[in-house]
């Protein structure tokens, strides 16, 4: 079988979607490596899981927006090797110079060029966002296939970029756990929406819930500075996610509805993970993620930024029972079909 690498510009600590795809590729008999960026120099340089390797690359530490952009470029340009297939995860990962392959796939988990504007809308961040979008438009024709994580995002990329992605939802097979019923709410994942995290803490205080936060991301230090007593667990892997899920009753999965990726249909991984473990979620109303949540009875929705609405939704979700109706196997089949059709091309 083939040598395949996946490129991601986070620490993969964890990145459930990337690791799920790596596992599926290993199950097909491929030799699989994930290249990840350890921006904070805090993660294991090399990890082996489920037959694949995560190789984490460290560059200089970066804090300001401009230096983060430079260090990300250094990370991407440091990657070397010859592969049968490269899967780039999000469009901010595509600027590699020394990785070579017969075929390549771009997995558009999200609208990456919207990320720089999630925390602040400064001139520098607008420039970074514009350049990321321009790079994506310029390089689209080089890929042999596209993936994305929701029907809404598929529509966006087809309409605005003329890409035709295969939709692979971020679902895992159901593994329901008993709920502790201790009024505990969790947020497990990338911590990049600061206002959402403030809502989590303040609405937890209002409703008598205990918040647990785990994951990495650009807002961690800012969040802990504001709430030094927050129950923050740091980065986690898939095994630790199971332990974290066992502690909570409700998952917090709210995002700012004004952000481009949210408006166009991004669906939270944590909402799917929570459902798989039998946990209801609280997510944002008036956008596709909220509609999806209600249609599939995965939790309650609230108006972003409205503390009364969010507090009510947390209490509603606490009283709900959730059963995941999605199967990993359906998504695996779509993913494998795309990859095999590309690798079988002569």
XYZ file of C-alpha atoms in Angstrom:
346
model
C 0.000 0.000 0.000
C 1.003 3.655 -0.024
C 2.889 6.167 2.095
C 0.526 8.926 3.168
C 1.074 12.016 5.278
C -1.403 14.452 6.763
C -0.413 18.049 7.515
C -2.077 20.105 10.245
C -1.051 23.467 11.715
C -2.033 22.677 15.293
C -0.397 20.350 17.801
C -2.776 17.465 17.081
C -3.411 17.276 20.807
C -5.927 16.254 19.826
C -7.376 16.806 16.391
C -10.120 14.163 16.317
C -10.905 14.558 12.611
C -7.297 14.261 11.472
C -6.613 11.299 13.734
C -9.819 9.544 12.712
C -8.831 9.833 9.055
C -5.319 8.594 9.870
C -6.788 5.553 11.604
C -9.008 4.773 8.612
C -5.987 4.952 6.309
C -4.011 2.591 8.553
C -6.934 0.157 8.491
C -6.596 0.139 4.692
C -2.947 -0.875 5.048
C -1.243 2.471 4.415
C 1.867 3.803 6.161
C 0.607 7.030 7.774
C 2.341 10.013 9.370
C 0.737 13.194 10.715
C 2.919 16.308 10.697
C 1.760 18.733 13.400
C 3.050 22.072 14.717
C 3.981 22.254 18.408
C 3.780 26.021 18.689
C 4.231 26.172 22.475
C 6.933 23.455 22.727
C 4.874 21.530 25.283
C 3.905 18.322 23.469
C 5.631 15.015 22.803
C 7.799 15.295 19.717
C 6.636 11.900 18.498
C 3.530 9.879 19.343
C 2.358 6.524 18.019
C -1.364 5.769 18.097
C -3.504 3.164 16.377
C -0.781 2.381 13.850
C 0.006 5.949 12.736
C 2.721 8.365 13.845
C 2.272 11.978 14.929
C 5.501 13.892 14.286
C 5.410 17.300 15.974
C 7.688 20.030 14.704
C 8.900 22.890 16.875
C 9.895 26.280 15.527
C 10.595 29.465 17.479
C 7.923 30.409 19.999
C 5.506 33.048 18.745
C 2.993 35.279 20.516
C 2.167 38.242 18.283
C 0.124 37.767 15.105
C 3.001 38.634 12.769
C 5.437 36.270 14.480
C 2.853 33.466 14.504
C 2.483 33.817 10.735
C 6.268 33.666 10.288
C 6.668 30.627 12.520
C 3.845 28.811 10.736
C 5.679 29.382 7.445
C 8.849 27.983 9.013
C 6.950 24.901 10.159
C 5.460 24.247 6.722
C 8.744 24.807 4.907
C 10.576 22.468 7.287
C 8.506 19.469 6.213
C 10.274 17.144 3.801
C 9.607 13.844 2.119
C 8.142 11.943 -0.806
C 4.683 10.418 -0.398
C 2.027 8.767 -2.500
C -0.642 11.064 -1.066
C -0.634 14.206 1.065
C -3.805 15.297 2.856
C -3.663 18.961 3.806
C -5.954 19.862 6.680
C -7.425 23.332 6.226
C -6.102 25.849 3.761
C -3.515 27.314 6.146
C -1.492 24.096 5.763
C -0.920 24.147 1.994
C 2.206 26.336 1.747
C 4.697 23.473 1.988
C 7.805 23.632 -0.196
C 9.627 20.339 0.320
C 6.829 17.797 0.616
C 6.175 15.979 -2.638
C 3.512 13.508 -3.727
C 1.796 12.039 -6.748
C -1.596 13.091 -5.384
C -2.933 15.577 -2.859
C -6.249 16.222 -1.111
C -7.371 19.348 0.721
C -9.644 18.753 3.698
C -11.475 22.003 4.381
C -12.546 21.361 7.974
C -13.477 25.006 8.270
C -13.059 28.405 6.605
C -9.466 28.929 7.704
C -9.178 32.442 6.297
C -11.892 33.465 8.786
C -9.757 32.448 11.784
C -7.528 35.549 11.969
C -10.665 37.663 12.463
C -12.155 35.542 15.242
C -10.459 37.426 18.095
C -9.802 40.896 16.693
C -10.501 42.740 13.443
C -7.285 44.717 13.025
C -5.671 45.822 9.779
C -2.943 43.195 10.162
C -5.482 40.438 10.716
C -7.503 41.590 7.699
C -4.348 41.401 5.586
C -3.541 37.907 6.878
C -7.099 36.763 6.156
C -7.010 38.250 2.640
C -3.698 36.543 1.853
C -4.955 33.188 3.122
C -8.036 33.408 0.928
C -5.935 34.480 -2.057
C -3.564 31.531 -1.526
C -6.499 29.123 -1.463
C -7.957 30.499 -4.694
C -4.559 30.391 -6.391
C -3.806 26.785 -5.390
C -7.212 25.144 -5.718
C -6.481 23.556 -9.083
C -3.500 21.592 -7.776
C -5.601 19.256 -5.607
C -7.003 15.949 -6.793
C -9.909 16.044 -4.368
C -11.566 18.009 -1.596
C -13.206 17.110 1.690
C -15.211 19.237 4.083
C -17.066 18.754 7.346
C -20.637 19.944 6.730
C -23.195 20.441 3.957
C -23.177 24.196 4.589
C -19.429 24.460 4.098
C -19.673 22.304 0.972
C -22.185 24.766 -0.472
C -19.950 27.698 0.448
C -16.821 26.276 -1.172
C -18.683 25.167 -4.284
C -20.373 28.539 -4.742
C -17.449 30.835 -3.871
C -14.450 28.731 -4.955
C -15.892 26.240 -7.476
C -14.590 23.318 -5.392
C -16.788 20.236 -5.047
C -15.945 18.711 -1.666
C -17.063 15.368 -0.326
C -18.821 15.931 3.002
C -17.423 13.773 5.820
C -19.087 14.634 9.118
C -17.052 14.650 12.333
C -18.866 11.734 13.915
C -17.706 8.812 15.995
C -19.588 5.640 16.857
C -21.860 5.846 19.880
C -20.228 4.912 23.199
C -22.744 6.174 25.770
C -21.506 6.746 29.307
C -23.594 7.182 32.465
C -24.082 10.865 33.215
C -22.883 11.927 36.679
C -25.739 14.468 37.073
C -23.489 16.775 39.092
C -24.270 19.932 37.083
C -20.919 19.880 35.313
C -20.462 21.461 31.873
C -17.459 20.996 29.589
C -15.696 22.624 26.676
C -13.148 20.272 25.087
C -11.349 21.479 21.960
C -9.599 24.433 20.359
C -9.939 27.525 22.537
C -10.033 30.406 20.074
C -13.351 32.211 20.673
C -12.701 34.291 23.795
C -16.201 35.763 24.105
C -17.726 32.293 23.976
C -15.472 31.170 26.816
C -16.484 34.159 28.938
C -20.115 33.192 28.345
C -19.343 29.645 29.472
C -17.794 30.757 32.761
C -20.325 33.467 33.582
C -23.380 31.390 32.696
C -21.994 28.440 34.657
C -21.770 30.714 37.676
C -25.347 31.897 37.119
C -26.760 28.389 36.892
C -24.660 26.677 39.542
C -22.725 24.540 37.047
C -19.053 23.659 37.353
C -17.165 24.302 34.075
C -14.301 22.078 32.917
C -12.192 23.330 30.003
C -9.628 21.263 28.092
C -7.676 21.816 24.885
C -5.189 24.239 23.414
C -5.579 27.401 21.371
C -4.694 31.087 21.152
C -7.041 32.194 23.959
C -5.827 29.872 26.724
C -3.465 32.299 28.455
C -5.922 35.180 28.213
C -8.688 33.010 29.634
C -6.606 31.750 32.569
C -5.416 35.257 33.350
C -9.032 36.369 33.682
C -10.165 33.223 35.516
C -7.118 31.834 37.390
C -9.264 29.330 39.322
C -10.856 27.858 36.192
C -10.762 24.051 36.092
C -8.492 23.856 33.042
C -7.114 20.414 32.149
C -4.725 21.289 29.313
C -4.328 19.324 26.087
C -5.787 15.845 25.842
C -5.741 12.751 23.654
C -8.590 10.476 22.646
C -8.298 8.247 25.715
C -8.356 11.287 27.974
C -11.409 12.612 26.115
C -13.355 9.584 27.330
C -12.318 10.371 30.909
C -13.309 14.019 30.489
C -16.688 13.100 29.022
C -17.387 10.862 32.010
C -17.162 13.929 34.271
C -19.687 16.173 32.507
C -23.426 16.352 31.978
C -23.524 18.989 29.225
C -21.169 20.106 26.441
C -20.763 23.817 25.700
C -20.432 24.293 21.928
C -21.304 27.944 21.327
C -19.612 30.172 18.754
C -20.000 33.764 17.618
C -22.673 33.782 14.908
C -21.140 36.848 13.243
C -18.053 34.870 12.222
C -17.921 33.803 8.595
C -17.272 30.125 9.220
C -20.169 29.883 11.660
C -22.592 31.687 9.333
C -21.687 29.397 6.445
C -22.271 26.133 8.250
C -19.386 24.950 10.437
C -20.545 22.193 12.809
C -18.713 21.722 16.141
C -16.756 18.491 16.526
C -17.498 18.625 20.238
C -21.258 18.468 19.555
C -20.808 15.163 17.706
C -18.395 13.836 20.337
C -20.803 14.763 23.114
C -23.695 12.994 21.381
C -21.614 9.853 20.925
C -21.077 9.714 24.690
C -24.705 10.563 25.474
C -24.136 14.207 26.399
C -26.411 17.012 25.210
C -24.836 20.197 23.860
C -25.619 23.884 24.081
C -24.882 25.613 20.789
C -25.619 28.819 18.889
C -29.095 29.585 17.573
C -29.955 31.144 14.182
C -27.062 29.457 12.316
C -26.671 25.997 10.723
C -25.069 24.445 13.820
C -28.104 25.375 15.896
C -30.508 24.095 13.248
C -28.578 20.813 13.039
C -28.608 20.472 16.827
C -32.378 20.902 17.034
C -33.195 18.759 13.980
C -31.162 15.864 15.377
C -32.202 16.421 19.015
C -28.599 16.818 20.152
C -29.239 19.529 22.744
C -30.480 23.075 23.233
C -29.674 26.356 21.486
C -29.233 29.922 22.685
C -28.612 33.384 21.288
C -24.877 34.060 21.291
C -23.886 36.665 23.877
C -27.271 36.603 25.616
C -26.504 35.414 29.145
C -30.161 34.803 30.006
C -30.708 32.734 26.857
C -27.525 30.724 27.394
C -28.299 30.072 31.059
C -31.762 28.819 30.142
C -30.328 26.543 27.432
C -27.804 25.040 29.860
C -30.605 24.134 32.260
C -32.717 22.736 29.407
C -29.863 20.608 28.099
C -29.200 19.220 31.568
C -32.682 17.671 31.552
C -32.294 16.107 28.091
C -31.353 12.583 27.069
C -29.378 12.365 23.828
C -28.844 9.446 21.488
C -26.412 9.756 18.593
C -28.050 8.769 15.305
C -24.914 9.093 13.196
C -22.484 6.290 12.406
C -18.771 6.604 11.803
C -19.023 3.864 9.191
C -21.116 6.000 6.839
C -18.511 8.770 6.947
C -15.637 6.300 6.643
C -17.117 4.912 3.428
C -17.266 8.385 1.852
C -13.698 9.169 2.901
C -12.280 5.842 1.735
C -14.124 6.038 -1.595
C -12.561 9.415 -2.370
C -9.046 8.390 -1.335
C -9.143 5.079 -3.193
C -10.505 6.688 -6.362
C -7.559 9.095 -6.348
C -4.893 6.494 -5.565
C -6.276 4.182 -8.259
C -5.832 6.895 -10.902
C -3.176 5.977 -13.399
